[in-house]
Coordinates of C-alpha atoms (C1' of nucleotides) in Angstrom, one line a residue:
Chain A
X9 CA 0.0 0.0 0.0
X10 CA 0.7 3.7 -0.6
X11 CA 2.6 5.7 2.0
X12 CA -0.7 7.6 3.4
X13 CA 2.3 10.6 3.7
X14 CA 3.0 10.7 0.2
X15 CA -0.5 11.1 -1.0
X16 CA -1.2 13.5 1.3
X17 CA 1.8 15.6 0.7
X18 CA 2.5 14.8 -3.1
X19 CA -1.3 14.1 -4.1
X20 CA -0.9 15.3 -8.1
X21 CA 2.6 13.6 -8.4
X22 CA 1.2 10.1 -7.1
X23 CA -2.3 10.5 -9.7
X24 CA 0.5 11.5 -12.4
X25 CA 1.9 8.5 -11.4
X26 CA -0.9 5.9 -11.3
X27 CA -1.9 7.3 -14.6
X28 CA -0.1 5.3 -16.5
X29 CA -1.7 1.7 -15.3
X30 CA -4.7 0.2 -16.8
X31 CA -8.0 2.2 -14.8
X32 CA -8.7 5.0 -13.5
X33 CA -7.1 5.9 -9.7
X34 CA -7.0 9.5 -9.5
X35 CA -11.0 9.8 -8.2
X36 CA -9.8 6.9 -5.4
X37 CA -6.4 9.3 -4.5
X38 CA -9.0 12.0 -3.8
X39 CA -11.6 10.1 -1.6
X40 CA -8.5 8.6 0.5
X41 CA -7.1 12.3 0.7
X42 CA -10.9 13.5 1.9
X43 CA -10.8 10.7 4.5
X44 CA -7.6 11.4 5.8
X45 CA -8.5 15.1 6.5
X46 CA -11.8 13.6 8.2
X47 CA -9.8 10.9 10.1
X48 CA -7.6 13.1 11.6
X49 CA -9.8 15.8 13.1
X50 CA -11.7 12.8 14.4
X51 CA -8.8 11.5 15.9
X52 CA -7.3 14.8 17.2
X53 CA -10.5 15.5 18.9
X54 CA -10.7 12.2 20.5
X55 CA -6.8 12.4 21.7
X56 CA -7.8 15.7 23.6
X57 CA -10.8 14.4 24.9
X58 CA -8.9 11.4 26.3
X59 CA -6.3 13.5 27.7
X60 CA -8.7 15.5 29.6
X61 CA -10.5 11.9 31.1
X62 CA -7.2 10.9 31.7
X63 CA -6.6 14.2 34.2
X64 CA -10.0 14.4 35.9
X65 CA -9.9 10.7 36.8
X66 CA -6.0 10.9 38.3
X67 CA -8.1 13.9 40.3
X68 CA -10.5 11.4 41.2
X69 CA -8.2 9.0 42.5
X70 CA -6.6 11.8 44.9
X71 CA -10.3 13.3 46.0
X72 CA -10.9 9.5 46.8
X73 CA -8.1 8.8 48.7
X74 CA -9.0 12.5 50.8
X75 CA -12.1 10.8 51.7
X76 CA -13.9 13.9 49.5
X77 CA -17.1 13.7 47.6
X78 CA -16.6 13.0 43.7
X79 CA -19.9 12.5 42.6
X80 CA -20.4 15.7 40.2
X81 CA -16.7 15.5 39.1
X82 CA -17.7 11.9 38.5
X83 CA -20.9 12.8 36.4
X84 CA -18.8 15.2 34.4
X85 CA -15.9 12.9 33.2
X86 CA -19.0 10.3 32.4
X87 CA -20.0 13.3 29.8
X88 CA -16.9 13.0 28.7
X89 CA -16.7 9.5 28.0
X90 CA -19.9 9.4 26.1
X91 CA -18.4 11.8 23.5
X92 CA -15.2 10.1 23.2
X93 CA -17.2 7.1 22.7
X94 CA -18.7 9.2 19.5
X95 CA -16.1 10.7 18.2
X96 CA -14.2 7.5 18.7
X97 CA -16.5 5.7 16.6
X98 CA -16.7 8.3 13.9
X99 CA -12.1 8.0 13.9
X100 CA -12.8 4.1 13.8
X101 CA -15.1 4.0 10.7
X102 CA -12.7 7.0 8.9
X103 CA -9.9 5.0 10.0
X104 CA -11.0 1.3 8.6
X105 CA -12.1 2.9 5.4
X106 CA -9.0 4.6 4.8
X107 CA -7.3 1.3 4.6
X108 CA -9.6 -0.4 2.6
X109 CA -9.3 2.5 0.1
X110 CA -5.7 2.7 0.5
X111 CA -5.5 -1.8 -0.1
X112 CA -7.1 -1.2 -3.3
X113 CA -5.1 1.5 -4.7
X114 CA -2.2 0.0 -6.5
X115 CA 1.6 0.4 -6.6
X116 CA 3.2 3.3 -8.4
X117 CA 5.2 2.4 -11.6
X118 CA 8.8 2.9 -10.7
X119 CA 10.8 5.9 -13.1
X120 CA 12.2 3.4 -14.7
X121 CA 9.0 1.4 -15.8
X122 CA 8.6 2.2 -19.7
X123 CA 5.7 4.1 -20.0
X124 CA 3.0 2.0 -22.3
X125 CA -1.0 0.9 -22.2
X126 CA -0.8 -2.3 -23.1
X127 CA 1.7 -5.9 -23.7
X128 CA 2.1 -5.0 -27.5
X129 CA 4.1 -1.7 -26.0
X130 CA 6.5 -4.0 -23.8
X131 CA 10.0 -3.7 -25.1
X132 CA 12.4 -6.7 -25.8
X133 CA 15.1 -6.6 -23.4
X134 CA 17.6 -9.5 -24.3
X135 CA 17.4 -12.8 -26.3
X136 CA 19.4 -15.9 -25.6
X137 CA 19.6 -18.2 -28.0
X138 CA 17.9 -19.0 -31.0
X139 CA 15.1 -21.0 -32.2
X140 CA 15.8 -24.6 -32.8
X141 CA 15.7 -25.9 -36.5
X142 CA 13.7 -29.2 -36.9
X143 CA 13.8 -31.4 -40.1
X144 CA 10.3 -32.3 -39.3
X145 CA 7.7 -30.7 -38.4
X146 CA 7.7 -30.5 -34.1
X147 CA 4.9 -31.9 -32.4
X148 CA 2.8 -30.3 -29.4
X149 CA 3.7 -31.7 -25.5
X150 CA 0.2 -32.9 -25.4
X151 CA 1.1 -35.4 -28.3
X152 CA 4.1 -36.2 -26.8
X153 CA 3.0 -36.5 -23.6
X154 CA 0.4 -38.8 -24.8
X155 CA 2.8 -40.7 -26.9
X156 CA 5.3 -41.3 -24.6
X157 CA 2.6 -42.1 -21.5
X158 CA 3.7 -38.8 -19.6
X159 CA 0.7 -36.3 -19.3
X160 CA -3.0 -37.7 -18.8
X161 CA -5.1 -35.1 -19.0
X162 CA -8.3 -37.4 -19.5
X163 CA -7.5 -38.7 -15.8
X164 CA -6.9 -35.1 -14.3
X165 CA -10.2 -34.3 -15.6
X166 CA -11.6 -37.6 -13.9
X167 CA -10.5 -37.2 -10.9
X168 CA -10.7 -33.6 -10.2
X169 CA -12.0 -31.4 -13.2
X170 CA -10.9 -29.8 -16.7
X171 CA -7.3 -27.9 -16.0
X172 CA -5.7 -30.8 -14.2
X173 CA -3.7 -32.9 -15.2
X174 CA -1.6 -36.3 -14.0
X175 CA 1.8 -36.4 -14.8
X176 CA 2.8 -40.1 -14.8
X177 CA 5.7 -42.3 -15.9
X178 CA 8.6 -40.4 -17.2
X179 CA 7.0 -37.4 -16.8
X180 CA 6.5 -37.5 -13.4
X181 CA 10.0 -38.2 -12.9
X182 CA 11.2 -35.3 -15.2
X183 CA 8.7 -33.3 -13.1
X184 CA 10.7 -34.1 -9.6
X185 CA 14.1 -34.1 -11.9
X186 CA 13.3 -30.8 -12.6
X187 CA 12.2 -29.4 -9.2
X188 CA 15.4 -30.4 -7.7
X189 CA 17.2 -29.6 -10.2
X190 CA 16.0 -25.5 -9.9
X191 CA 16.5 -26.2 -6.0
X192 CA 19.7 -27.2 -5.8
X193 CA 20.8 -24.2 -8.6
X194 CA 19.2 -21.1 -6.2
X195 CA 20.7 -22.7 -3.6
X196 CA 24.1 -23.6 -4.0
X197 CA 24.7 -21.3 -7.0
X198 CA 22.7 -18.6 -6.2
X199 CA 22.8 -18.0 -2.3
X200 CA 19.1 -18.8 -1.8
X201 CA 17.9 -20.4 1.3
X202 CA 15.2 -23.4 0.5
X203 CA 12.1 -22.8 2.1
X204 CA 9.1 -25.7 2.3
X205 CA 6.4 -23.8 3.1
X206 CA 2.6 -24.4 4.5
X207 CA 0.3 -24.5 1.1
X208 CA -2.2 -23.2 3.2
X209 CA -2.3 -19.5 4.7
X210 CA -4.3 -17.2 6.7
X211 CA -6.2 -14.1 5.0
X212 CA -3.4 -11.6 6.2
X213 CA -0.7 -12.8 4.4
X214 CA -3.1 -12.7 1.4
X215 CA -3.9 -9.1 2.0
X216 CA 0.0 -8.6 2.4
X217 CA 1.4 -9.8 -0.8
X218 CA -1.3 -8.0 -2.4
X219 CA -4.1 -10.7 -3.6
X220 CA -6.4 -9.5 -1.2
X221 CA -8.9 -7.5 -0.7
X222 CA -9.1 -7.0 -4.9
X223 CA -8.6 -10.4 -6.5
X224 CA -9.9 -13.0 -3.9
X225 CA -12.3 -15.0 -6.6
X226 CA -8.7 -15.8 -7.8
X227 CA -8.1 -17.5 -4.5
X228 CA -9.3 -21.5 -3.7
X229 CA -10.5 -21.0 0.0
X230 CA -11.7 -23.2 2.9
X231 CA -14.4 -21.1 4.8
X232 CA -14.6 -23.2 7.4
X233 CA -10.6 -22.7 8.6
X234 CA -10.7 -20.0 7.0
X235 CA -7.6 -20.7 4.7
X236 CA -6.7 -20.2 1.3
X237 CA -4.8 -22.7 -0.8
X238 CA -1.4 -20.7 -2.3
X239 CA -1.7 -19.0 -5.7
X240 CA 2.1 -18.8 -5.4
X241 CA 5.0 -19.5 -2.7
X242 CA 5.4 -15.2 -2.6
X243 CA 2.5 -15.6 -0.6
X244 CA 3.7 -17.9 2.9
X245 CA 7.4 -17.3 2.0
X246 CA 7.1 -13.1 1.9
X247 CA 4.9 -13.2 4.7
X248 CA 7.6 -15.0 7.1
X249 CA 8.5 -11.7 8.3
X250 CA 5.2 -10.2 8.6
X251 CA 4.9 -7.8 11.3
X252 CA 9.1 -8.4 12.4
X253 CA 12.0 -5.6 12.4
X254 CA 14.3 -7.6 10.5
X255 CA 17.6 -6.2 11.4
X256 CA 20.3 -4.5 9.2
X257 CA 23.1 -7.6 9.0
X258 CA 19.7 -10.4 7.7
X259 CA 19.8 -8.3 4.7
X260 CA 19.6 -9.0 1.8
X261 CA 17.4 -12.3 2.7
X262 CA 16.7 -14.5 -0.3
X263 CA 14.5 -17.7 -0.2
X264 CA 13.7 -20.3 -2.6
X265 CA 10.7 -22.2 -2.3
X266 CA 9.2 -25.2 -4.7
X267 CA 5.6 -25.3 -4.2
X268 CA 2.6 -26.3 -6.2
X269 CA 0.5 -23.0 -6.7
X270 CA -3.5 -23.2 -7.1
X271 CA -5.2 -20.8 -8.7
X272 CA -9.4 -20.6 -9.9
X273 CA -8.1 -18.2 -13.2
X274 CA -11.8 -17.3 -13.2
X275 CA -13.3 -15.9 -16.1
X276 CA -10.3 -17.2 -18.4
X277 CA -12.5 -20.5 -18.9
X278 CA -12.3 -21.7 -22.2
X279 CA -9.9 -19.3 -23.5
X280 CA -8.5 -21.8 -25.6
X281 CA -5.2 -22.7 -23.6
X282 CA -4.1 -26.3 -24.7
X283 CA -2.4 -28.5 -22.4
X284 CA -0.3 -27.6 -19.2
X285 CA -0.2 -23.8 -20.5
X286 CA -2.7 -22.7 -18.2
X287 CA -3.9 -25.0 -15.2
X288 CA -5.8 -24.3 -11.7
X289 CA -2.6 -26.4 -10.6
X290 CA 1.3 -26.2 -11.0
X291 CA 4.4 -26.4 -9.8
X292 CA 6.8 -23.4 -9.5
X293 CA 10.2 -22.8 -7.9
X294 CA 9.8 -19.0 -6.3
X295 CA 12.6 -16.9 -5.7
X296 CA 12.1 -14.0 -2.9
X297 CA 14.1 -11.3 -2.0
X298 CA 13.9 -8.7 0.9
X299 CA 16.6 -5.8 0.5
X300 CA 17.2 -2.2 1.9
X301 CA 15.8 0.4 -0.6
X302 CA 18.8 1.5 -1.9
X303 CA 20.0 -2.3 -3.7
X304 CA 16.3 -3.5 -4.4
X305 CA 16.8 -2.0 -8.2
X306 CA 19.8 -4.1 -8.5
X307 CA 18.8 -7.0 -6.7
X308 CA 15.8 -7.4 -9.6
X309 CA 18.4 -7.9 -12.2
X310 CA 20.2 -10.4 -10.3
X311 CA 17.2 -12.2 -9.4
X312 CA 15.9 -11.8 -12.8
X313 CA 19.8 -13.1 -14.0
X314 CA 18.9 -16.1 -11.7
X315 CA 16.0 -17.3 -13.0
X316 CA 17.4 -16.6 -16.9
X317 CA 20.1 -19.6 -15.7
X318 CA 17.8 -22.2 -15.4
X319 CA 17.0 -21.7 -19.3
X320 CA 20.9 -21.2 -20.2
X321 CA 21.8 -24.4 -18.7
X322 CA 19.0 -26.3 -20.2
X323 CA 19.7 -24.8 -23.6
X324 CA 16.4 -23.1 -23.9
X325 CA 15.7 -20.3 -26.2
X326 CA 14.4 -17.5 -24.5
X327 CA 13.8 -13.5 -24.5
X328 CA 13.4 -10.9 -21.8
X329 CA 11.0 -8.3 -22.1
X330 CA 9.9 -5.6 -19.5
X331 CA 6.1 -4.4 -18.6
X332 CA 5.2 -0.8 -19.6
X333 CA 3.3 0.8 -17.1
X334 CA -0.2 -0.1 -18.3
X335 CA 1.2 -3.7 -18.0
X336 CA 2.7 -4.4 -14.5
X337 CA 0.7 -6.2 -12.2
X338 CA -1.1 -4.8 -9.1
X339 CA 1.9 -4.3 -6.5
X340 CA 4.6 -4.1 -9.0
X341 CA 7.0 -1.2 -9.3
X342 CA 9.2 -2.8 -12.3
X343 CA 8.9 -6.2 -13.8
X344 CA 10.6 -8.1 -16.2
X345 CA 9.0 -11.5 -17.7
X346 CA 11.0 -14.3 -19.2
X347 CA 9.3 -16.1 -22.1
X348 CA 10.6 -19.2 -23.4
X349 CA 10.6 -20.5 -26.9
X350 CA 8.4 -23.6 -27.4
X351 CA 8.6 -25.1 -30.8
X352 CA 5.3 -27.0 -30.6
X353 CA 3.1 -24.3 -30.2
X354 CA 5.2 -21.9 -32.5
X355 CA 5.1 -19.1 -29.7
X356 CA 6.7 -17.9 -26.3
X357 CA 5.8 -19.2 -23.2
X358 CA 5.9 -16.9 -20.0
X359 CA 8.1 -18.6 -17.6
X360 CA 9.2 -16.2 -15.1
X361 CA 8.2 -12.8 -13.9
X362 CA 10.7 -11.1 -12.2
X363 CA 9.5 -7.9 -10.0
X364 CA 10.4 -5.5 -7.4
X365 CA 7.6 -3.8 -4.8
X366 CA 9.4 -1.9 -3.6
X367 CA 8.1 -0.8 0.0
X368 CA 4.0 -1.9 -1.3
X369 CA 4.2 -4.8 0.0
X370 CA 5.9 -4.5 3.2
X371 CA 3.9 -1.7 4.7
X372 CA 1.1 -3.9 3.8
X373 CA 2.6 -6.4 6.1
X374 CA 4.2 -3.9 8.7
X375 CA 7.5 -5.1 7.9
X376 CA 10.2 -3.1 8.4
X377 CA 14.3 -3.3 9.4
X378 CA 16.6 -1.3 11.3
X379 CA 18.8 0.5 9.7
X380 CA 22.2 1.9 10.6
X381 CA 21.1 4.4 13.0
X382 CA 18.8 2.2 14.9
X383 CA 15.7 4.0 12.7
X384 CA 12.7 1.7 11.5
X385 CA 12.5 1.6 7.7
X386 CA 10.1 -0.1 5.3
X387 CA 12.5 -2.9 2.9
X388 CA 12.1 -3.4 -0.2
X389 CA 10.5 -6.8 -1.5
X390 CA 11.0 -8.4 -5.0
X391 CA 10.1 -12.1 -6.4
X392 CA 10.1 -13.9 -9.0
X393 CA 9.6 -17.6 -10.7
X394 CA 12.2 -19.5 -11.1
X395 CA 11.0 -21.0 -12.9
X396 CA 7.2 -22.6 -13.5
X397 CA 7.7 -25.7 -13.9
X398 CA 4.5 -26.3 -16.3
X399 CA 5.7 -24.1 -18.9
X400 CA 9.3 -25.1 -18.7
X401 CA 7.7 -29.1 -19.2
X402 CA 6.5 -27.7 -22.2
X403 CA 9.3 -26.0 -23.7
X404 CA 11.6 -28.8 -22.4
X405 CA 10.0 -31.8 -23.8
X406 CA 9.1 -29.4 -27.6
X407 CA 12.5 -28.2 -28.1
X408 CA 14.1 -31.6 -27.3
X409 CA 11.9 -33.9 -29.5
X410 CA 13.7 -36.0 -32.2
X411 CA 12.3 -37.6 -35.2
X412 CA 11.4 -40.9 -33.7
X413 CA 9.8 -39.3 -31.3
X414 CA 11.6 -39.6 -28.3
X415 CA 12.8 -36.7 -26.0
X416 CA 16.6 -35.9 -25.3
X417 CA 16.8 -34.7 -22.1
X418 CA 19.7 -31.9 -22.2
X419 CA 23.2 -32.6 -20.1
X420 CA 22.9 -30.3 -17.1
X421 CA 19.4 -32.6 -16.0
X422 CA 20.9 -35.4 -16.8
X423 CA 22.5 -36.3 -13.3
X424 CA 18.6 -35.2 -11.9
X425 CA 17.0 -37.2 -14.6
X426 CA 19.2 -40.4 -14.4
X427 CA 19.2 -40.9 -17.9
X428 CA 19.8 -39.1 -21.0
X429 CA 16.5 -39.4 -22.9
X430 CA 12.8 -40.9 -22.9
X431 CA 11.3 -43.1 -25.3
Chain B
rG9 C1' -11.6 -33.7 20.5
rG10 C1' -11.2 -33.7 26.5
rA11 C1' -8.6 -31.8 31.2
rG12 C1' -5.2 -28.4 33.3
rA13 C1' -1.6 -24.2 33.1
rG14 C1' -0.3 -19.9 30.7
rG15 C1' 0.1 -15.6 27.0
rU16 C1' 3.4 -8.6 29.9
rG17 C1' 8.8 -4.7 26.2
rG18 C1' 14.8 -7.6 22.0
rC19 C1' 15.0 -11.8 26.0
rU20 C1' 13.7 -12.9 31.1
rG21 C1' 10.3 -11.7 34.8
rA22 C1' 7.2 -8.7 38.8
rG23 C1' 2.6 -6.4 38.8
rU24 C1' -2.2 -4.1 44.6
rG25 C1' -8.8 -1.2 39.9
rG26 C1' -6.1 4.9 40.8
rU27 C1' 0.4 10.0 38.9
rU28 C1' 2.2 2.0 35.6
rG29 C1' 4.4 2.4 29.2
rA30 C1' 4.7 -0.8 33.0
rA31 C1' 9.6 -2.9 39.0
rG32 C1' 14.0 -6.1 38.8
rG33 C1' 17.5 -8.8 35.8
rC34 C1' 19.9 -9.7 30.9
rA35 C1' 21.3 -7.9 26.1
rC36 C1' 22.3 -3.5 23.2
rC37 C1' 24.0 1.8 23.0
rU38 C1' 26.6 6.3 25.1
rG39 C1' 29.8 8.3 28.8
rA40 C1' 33.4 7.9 33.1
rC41 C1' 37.6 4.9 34.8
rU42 C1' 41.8 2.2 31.6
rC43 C1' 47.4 2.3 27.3
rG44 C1' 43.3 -1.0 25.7
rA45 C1' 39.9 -4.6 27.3
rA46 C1' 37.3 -6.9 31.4
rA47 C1' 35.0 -5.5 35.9
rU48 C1' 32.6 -1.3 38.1
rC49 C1' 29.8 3.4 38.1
rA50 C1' 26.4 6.9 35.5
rG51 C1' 22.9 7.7 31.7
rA52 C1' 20.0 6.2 27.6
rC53 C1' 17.1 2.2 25.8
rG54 C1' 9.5 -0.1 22.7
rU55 C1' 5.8 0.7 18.7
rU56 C1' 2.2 3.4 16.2
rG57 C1' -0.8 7.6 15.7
rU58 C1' -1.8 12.8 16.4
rC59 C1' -0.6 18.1 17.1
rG60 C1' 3.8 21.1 16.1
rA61 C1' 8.4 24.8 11.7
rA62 C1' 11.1 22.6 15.6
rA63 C1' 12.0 21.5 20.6
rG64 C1' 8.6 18.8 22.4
rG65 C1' 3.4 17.7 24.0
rC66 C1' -0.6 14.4 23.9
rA67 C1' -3.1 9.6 22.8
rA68 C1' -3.3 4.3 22.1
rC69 C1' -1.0 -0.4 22.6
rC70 C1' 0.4 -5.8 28.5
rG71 C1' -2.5 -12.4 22.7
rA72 C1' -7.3 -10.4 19.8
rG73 C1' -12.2 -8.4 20.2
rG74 C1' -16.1 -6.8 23.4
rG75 C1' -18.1 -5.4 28.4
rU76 C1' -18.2 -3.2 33.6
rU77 C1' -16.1 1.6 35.7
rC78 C1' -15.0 8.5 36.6
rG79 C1' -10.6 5.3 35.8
rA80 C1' -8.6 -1.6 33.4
rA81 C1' -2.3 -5.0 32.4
rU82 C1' -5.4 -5.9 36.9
rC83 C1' -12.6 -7.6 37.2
rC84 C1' -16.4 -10.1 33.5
rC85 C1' -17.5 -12.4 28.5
rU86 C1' -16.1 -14.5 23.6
rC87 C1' -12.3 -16.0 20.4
rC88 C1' -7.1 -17.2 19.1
rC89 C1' -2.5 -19.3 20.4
rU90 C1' 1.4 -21.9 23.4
rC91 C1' 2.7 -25.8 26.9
rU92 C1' 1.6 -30.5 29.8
rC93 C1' -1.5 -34.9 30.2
rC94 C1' -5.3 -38.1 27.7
rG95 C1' -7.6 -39.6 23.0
rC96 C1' -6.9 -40.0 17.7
rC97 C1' -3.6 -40.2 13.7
rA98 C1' 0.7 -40.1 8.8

RNA sequence: GGAGAGGUGGCUGAGUGGUUGAAGGCACCUGACUCGAAAUCAGACGUUGUCGAAAGGCAACCGAGGGUUCGAAUCCCUCCCUCUCCGCCA
């Protein structure tokens, strides 16, 4: 969330700001600022009323102890405390709506963010590599998959519904192969510590990350626990340090976490995804990052550099591109996605999206860190996949198909794998 | 799920309805002593909000939310969590 300060002090620069997203913000920037003014006079009002209960009943206290008669000093401070009771009511309501209003505006684009309305107005960063030559014509995963007995979609839809799928045989295996294949990169190569975290998590931590209060029918949850299942690992693994003061030396901290990630993707129904491309279930390997404000800019490039390494070491075609403005999602400052070439489909596949917060998502979650004075400061928070491991099936399995119609699995999974090809 | 005990500041640990944001201890920080360190002594040492140009003032916070009262860490109610024992279970 917003720094209520800013708004307040900056309101014109933050509207300029919010501008270049996808919807309209500015009339929100002006309730919240009408609020505020309301809030605090409430609040003021209620402070000095307090103080003068406080005074009178420390009087009180004394007359009593005299052995004097209170009762009309008593009957007076009771006046008192039915107006702060009023006023106090009046702050409460100004004060719960100014955070609701303040949870559903979004992040501002950072200076840096290219300015743009929608993805055709994303810019190429960077390619790596190029795209594979077949002398054949390359076959979709769902054939192979089929083919080689690796993907059953018929039996995801069976047991549980369209979207889900069974990965069986070999490519269960590569599945795992993969997983600890991304694990073991982040954490010995990378500095990441490996985090196995609950799939199931309270409401706040929702709200903290940013899913909530706006896109909870994007959210599988268990009203009677009241628990939602994880869209991704940013969600339990930011939220570690919710309301903490992380101190100076911890930073930066950098988790990665492998966890299956649920979401309901309602109202994309039917939009013609084939396959594992889009799924209510899949697996991803999240890479988190928490940093002091000043390095959060270059920590995104590293982290984004981390996840581009999975697809250099498994020989994977790929190209970098960066969200304009009207692009980024709800809490991002700056965000770079990684798409990944897959032959079968004749397009790229997003694999990764690599962004930095800034301070929006730890004031959300009132985390902060000491800094070298000993002053509390908001950190910056960034994630980003590294990869999804759906997507990267895809593009694996498409990119190393031969002619017979076996899959070549490429040398740095091979050790993971345990064998250098299926089928 | 049942029974009991308990949730107080970075940690530990007192707390009687009344000048308690909260004793004491530990840790951390500053200063004195010292060539330096240790020990010792002195001081400082929570968070958020609000008013203020600032200095600083004020308010709230003792698991969470309600209630009683002129006044609640302290009394009452509801909920959550932790620990011990029992039950169940991978």
């Amino acid at each position: 969330m917003l720094d209520i300060r800013l708004i307040r002090d900056n309101p014109d620069q933050v509207k300029q700001r919010l501008a270049g997203r996808s919807g309209d913000f500015a009339s929100l920037v002006d309730e919240v600022l009408a609020i505020d003014t309301q809030r605090r006079a409430a609040e003021t009002e209620r402070q000095k009323l307090q103080s003068d209960r406080n005074r009178i009943s420390k009087e009180i206290g004394i007359a009593k102890k005299n052995g004097q008669d209170t009762s009309a000093i008593e009957a007076e401070v009771r006046g008192i405390g039915s107006r702060i009771e009023e006023i106090g009511r009046e702050a409460d309501v100004a004060d719960a709506r100014q955070r609701d209003l303040l949870l559903s505006i979004p992040n501002l684009p950072h200076e840096a963010c290219p300015v743009g309305s929608t993805a055709e107005e994303n810019p190429e960063v960077r390619v790596w590599g190029v795209k594979p030559d077949f002398a054949f014509q390359p076959k979709d995963h769902t054939v192979l998959g089929a083919a080689l007995g690796m993907l059953d979609f018929e039996a995801g839809v069976k047991i549980t519904g369209s979207a889900f799928v069974v990965y069986r045989g070999a490519g269960a295996r590569l599945e795992r192969a993969l997983i600890s294949f991304l694990l073991d990169l982040h954490t010995t190569q990378h500095g990441y510590e490996e985090i196995s975290p609950p799939l199931l998590v309270k409401p706040e931590c929702l709200e903290g990350t940013g899913q909530l209060p706006k896109f909870g029918d994007q959210v599988y949850h268990s009203p009677e626990d009241n628990l939602y299942l994880i869209p991704t690992a940013e969600v339990p693994v930011t939220n570690l340090h919710r309301d903490e003061i992380v101190p100076l030396e911890r930073l930066p901290i950098q988790y990665a976490a492998y966890t299956p990630c649920f979401r309901r993707e309602a109202g994309s129904a039917g939009l013609g995804t084939r396959g594992l491309i889009r799924m209510h279930q899949f697996d991803k390997v999240e890479l988190v990052k928490i940093t002091t404000p000043e390095t959060s800019m270059t920590e995104l490039e590293s982290l984004t550099a981390n996840a581009e390494k999975v697809l250099q070491l498994l020989g994977l075609h790929y190209r970098v591109i960066e969200l304009c403005t009207g692009d980024i999602g709800f809490g991002s400052a700056k965000t770079y996605d990684i798409e990944v070439w897959a032959p079968g489909q004749g397009t790229y596949l997003e694999v990764s999206s690599c962004s930095n917060f800034g301070d929006y998502q730890a004031r959300r979650m009132n985390l902060r860190y000491k800094d070298e004075n000993g002053k509390n400061r908001i950190p910056h928070t960034l994630n980003g996949s590294g990869t999804a491991l759906a997507r990267l099936f895809v593009a694996l399995v498409e990119t190393y198909q031969q002619a017979d119609g076996s899959i070549l699995i490429p040398e740095a999974l091979r050790g993971h794998f345990g064998s250098a090809k299926i089928g």
